[in-house]
Short mmCIF file of N, CA and C in Angstrom, two decimals:
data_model
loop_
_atom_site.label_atom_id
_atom_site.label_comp_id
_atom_site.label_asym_id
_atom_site.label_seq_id
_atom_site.Cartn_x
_atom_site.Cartn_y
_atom_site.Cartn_z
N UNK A 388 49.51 -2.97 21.38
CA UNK A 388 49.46 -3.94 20.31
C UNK A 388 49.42 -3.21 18.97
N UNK A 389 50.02 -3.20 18.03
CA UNK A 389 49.92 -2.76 16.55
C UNK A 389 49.21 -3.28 15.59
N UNK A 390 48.75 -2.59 14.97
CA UNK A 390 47.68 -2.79 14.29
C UNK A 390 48.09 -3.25 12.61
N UNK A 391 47.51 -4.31 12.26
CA UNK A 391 48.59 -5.29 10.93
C UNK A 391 47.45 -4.43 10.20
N UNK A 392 48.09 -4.27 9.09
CA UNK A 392 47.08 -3.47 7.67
C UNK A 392 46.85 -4.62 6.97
N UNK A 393 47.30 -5.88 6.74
CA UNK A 393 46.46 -6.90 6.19
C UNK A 393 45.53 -7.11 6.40
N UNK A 394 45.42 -7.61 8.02
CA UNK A 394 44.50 -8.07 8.84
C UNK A 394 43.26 -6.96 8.89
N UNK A 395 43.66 -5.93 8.72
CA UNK A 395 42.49 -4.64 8.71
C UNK A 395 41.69 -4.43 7.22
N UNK A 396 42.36 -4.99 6.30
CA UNK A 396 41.90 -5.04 4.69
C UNK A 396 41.03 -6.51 4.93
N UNK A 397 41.61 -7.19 5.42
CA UNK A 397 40.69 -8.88 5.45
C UNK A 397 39.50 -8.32 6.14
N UNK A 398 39.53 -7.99 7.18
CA UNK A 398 38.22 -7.68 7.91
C UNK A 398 37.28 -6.89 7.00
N UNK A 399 37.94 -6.04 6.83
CA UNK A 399 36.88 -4.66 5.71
C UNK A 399 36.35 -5.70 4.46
N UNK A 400 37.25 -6.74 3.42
CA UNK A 400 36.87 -7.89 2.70
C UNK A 400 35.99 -8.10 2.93
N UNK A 401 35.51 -8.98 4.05
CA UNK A 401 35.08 -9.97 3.93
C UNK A 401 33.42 -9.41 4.49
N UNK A 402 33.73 -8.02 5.92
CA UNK A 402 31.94 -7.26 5.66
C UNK A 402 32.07 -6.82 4.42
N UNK A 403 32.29 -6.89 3.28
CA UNK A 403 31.93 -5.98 2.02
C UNK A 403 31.32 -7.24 1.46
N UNK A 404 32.12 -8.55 1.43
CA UNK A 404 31.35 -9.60 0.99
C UNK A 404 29.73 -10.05 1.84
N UNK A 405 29.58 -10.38 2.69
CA UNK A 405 28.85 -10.95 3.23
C UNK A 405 27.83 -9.19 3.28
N UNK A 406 27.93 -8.31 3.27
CA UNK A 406 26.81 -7.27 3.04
C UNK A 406 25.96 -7.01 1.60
N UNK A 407 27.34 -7.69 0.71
CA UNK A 407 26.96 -7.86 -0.97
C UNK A 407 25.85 -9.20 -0.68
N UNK A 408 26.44 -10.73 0.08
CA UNK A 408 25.50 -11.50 -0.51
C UNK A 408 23.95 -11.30 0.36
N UNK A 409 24.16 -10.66 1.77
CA UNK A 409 22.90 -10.02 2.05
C UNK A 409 22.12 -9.93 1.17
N UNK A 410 22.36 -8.94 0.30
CA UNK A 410 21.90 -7.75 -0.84
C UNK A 410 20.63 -8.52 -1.63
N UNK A 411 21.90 -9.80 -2.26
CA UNK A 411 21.21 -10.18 -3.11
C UNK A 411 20.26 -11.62 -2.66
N UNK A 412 19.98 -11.83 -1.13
CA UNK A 412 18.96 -12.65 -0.87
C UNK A 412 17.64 -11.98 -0.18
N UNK A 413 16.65 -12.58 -0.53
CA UNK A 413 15.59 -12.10 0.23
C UNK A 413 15.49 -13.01 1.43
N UNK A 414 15.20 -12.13 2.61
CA UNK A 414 14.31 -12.88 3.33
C UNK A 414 13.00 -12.79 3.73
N UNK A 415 12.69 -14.27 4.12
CA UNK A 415 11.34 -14.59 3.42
C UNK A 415 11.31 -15.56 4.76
N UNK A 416 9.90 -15.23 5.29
CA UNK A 416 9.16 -16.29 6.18
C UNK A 416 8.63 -17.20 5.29
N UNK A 417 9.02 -18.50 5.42
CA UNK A 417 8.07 -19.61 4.68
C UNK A 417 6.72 -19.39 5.02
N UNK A 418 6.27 -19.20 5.97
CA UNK A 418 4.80 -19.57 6.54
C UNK A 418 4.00 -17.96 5.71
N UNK A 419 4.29 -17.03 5.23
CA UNK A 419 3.83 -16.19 5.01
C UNK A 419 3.67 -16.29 3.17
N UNK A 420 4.19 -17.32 2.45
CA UNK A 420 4.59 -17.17 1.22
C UNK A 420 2.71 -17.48 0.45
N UNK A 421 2.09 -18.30 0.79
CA UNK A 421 0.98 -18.44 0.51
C UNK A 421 0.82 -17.17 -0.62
N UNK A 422 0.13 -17.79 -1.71
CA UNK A 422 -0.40 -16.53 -2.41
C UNK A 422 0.37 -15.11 -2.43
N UNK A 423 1.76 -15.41 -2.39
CA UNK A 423 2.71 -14.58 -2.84
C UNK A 423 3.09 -14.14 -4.53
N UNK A 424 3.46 -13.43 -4.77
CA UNK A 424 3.03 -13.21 -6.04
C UNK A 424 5.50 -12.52 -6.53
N UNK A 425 5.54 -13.44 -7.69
CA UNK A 425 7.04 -13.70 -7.50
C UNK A 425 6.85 -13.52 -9.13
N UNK A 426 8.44 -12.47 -10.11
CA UNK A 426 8.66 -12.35 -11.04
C UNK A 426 10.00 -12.96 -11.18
N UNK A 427 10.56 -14.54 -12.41
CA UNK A 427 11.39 -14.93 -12.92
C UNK A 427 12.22 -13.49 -13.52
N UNK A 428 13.87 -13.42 -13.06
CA UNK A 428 14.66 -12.72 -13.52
C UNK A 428 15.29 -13.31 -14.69
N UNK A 429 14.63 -15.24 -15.64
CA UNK A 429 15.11 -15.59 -16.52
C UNK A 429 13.66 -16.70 -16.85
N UNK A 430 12.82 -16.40 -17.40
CA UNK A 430 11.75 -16.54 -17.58
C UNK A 430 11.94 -17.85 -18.84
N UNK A 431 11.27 -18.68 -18.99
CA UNK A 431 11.46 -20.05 -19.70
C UNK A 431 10.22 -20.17 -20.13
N UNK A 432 9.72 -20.39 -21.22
CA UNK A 432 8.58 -20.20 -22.20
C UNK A 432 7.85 -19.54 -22.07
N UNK A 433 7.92 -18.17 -21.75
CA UNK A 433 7.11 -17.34 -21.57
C UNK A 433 6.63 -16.75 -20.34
N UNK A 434 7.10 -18.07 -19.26
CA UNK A 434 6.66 -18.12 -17.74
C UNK A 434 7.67 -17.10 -17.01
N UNK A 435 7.03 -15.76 -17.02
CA UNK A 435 7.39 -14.78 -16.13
C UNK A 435 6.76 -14.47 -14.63
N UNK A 436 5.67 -14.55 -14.72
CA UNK A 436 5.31 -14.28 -13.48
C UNK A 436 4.13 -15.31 -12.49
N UNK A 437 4.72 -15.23 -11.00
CA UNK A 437 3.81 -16.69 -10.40
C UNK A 437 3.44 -16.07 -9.41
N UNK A 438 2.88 -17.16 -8.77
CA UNK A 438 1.99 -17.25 -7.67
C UNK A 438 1.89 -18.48 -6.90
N UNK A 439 2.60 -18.07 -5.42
CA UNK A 439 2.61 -19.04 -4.78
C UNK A 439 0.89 -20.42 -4.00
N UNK A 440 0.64 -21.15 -5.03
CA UNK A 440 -0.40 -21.63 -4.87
C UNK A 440 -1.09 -22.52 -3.32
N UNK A 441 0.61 -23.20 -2.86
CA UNK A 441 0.36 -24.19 -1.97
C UNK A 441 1.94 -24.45 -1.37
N UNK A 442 1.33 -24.39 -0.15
CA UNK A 442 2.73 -24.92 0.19
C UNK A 442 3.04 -25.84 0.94
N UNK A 443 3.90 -26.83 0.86
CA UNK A 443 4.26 -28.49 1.18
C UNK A 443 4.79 -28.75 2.65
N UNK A 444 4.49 -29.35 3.45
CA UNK A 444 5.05 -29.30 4.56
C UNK A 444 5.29 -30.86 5.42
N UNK A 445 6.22 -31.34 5.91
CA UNK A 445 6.51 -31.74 6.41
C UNK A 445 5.94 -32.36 7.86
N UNK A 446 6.12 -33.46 8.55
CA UNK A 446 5.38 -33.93 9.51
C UNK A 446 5.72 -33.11 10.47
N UNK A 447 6.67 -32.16 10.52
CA UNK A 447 6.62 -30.94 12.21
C UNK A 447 5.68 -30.12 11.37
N UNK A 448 5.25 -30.13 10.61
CA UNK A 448 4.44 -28.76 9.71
C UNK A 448 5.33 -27.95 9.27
N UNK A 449 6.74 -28.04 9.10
CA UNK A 449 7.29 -27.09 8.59
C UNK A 449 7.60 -27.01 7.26
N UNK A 450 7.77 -25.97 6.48
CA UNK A 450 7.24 -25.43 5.22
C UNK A 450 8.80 -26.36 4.65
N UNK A 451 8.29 -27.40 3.75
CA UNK A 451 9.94 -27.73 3.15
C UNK A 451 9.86 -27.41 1.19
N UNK A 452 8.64 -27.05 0.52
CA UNK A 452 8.49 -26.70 -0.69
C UNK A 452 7.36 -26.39 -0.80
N UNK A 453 6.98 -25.04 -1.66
CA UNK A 453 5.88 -24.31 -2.65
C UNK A 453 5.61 -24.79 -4.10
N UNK A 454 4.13 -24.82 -4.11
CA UNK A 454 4.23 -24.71 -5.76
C UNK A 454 3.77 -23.27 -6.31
N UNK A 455 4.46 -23.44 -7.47
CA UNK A 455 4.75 -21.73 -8.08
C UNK A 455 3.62 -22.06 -9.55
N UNK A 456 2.71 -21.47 -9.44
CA UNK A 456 1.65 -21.16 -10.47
C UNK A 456 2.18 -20.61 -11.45
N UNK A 457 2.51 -20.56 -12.71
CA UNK A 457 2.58 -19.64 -13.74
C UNK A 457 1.08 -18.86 -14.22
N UNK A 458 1.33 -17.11 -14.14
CA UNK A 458 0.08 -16.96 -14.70
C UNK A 458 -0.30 -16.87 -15.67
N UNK A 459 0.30 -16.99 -16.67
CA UNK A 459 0.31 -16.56 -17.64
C UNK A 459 -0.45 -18.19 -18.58
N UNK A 460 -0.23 -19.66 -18.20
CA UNK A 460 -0.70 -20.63 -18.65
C UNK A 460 -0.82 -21.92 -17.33
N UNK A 461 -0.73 -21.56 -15.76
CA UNK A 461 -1.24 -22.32 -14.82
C UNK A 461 -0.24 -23.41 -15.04
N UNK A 462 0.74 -23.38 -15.35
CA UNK A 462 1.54 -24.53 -14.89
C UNK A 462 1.98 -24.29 -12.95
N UNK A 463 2.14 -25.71 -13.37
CA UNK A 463 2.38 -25.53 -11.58
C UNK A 463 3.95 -25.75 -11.63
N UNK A 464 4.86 -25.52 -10.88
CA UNK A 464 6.60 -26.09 -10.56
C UNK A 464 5.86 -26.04 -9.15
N UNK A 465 6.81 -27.60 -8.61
CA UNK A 465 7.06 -27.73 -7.13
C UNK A 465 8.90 -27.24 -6.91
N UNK A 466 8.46 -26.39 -6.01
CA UNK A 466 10.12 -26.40 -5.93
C UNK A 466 10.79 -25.90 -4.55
N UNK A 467 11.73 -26.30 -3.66
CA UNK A 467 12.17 -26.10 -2.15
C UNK A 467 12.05 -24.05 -1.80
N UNK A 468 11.35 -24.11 -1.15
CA UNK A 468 10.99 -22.40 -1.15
C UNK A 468 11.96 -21.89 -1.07
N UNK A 469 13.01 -22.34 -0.49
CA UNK A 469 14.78 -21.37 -0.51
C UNK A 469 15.15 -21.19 -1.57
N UNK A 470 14.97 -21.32 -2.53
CA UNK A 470 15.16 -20.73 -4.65
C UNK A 470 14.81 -19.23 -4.41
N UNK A 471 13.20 -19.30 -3.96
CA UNK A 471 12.97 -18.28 -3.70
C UNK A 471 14.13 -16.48 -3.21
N UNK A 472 14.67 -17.26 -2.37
CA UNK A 472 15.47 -16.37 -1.79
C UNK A 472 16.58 -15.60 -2.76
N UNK A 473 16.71 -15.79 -3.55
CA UNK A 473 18.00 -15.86 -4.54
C UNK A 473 17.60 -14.31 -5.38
N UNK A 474 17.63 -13.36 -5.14
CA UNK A 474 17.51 -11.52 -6.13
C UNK A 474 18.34 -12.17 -7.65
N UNK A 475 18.85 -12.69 -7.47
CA UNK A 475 19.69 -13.20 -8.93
C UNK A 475 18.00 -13.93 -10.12
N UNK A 476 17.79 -14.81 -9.20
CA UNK A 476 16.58 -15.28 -9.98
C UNK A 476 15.17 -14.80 -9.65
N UNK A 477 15.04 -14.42 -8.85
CA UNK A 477 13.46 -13.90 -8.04
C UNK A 477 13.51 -12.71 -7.79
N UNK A 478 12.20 -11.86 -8.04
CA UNK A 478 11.99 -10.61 -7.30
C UNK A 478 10.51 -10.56 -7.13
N UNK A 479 10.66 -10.05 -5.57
CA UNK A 479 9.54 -10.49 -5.10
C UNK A 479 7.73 -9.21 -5.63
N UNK A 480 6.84 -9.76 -6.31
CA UNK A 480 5.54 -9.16 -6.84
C UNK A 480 6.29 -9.58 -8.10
N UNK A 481 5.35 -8.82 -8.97
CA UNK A 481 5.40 -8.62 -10.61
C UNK A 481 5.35 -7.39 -10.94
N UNK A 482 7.25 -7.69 -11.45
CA UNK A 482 7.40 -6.26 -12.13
C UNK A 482 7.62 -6.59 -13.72
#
């Protein structure tokens, strides 16, 4: 069988893609996020760095949203813990 050089560039594509968006997600056990400690990569009044206070769960108990403490003035955001995952907007502690 011969080997197509398109078909060999698509393949190489597309692991280069899907190893890039790896890259830029974290993974993250919901059940472990408790009192996790998370730095905004685009910070909105000042609110750079949180702390996972509580987290929301669902009648199987499964984790469906966190609230994110600001420390800097204790606001709370409720928000679906998969945001979390995103290196574009989150990195995980405070840097």
């Amino acid at each position: 069988m011969k080997s197509n050089p398109a078909l060999h560039f698509f393949r190489i594509f597309v692991c280069l893609r899907l190893r890039d968006y790896k890259i830029h997600m974290h993974q993250i056990n919901p059940n472990k996020l408790l009192l996790s400690k998370w730095t905004s990569t685009s910070p909105q009044y000042k609110e750079k760095h949180f702390i996972v206070t509580k987290l929301i769960r669902d009648e199987e108990e499964t984790v469906i949203e966190c609230v994110l403490e600001a420390v800097i003035n204790k606001n709370q955001h409720t928000t679906p813990w998969q945001v979390l995952k995103s290196s574009d907007n989150w990195q995980q502690g405070w840097k």
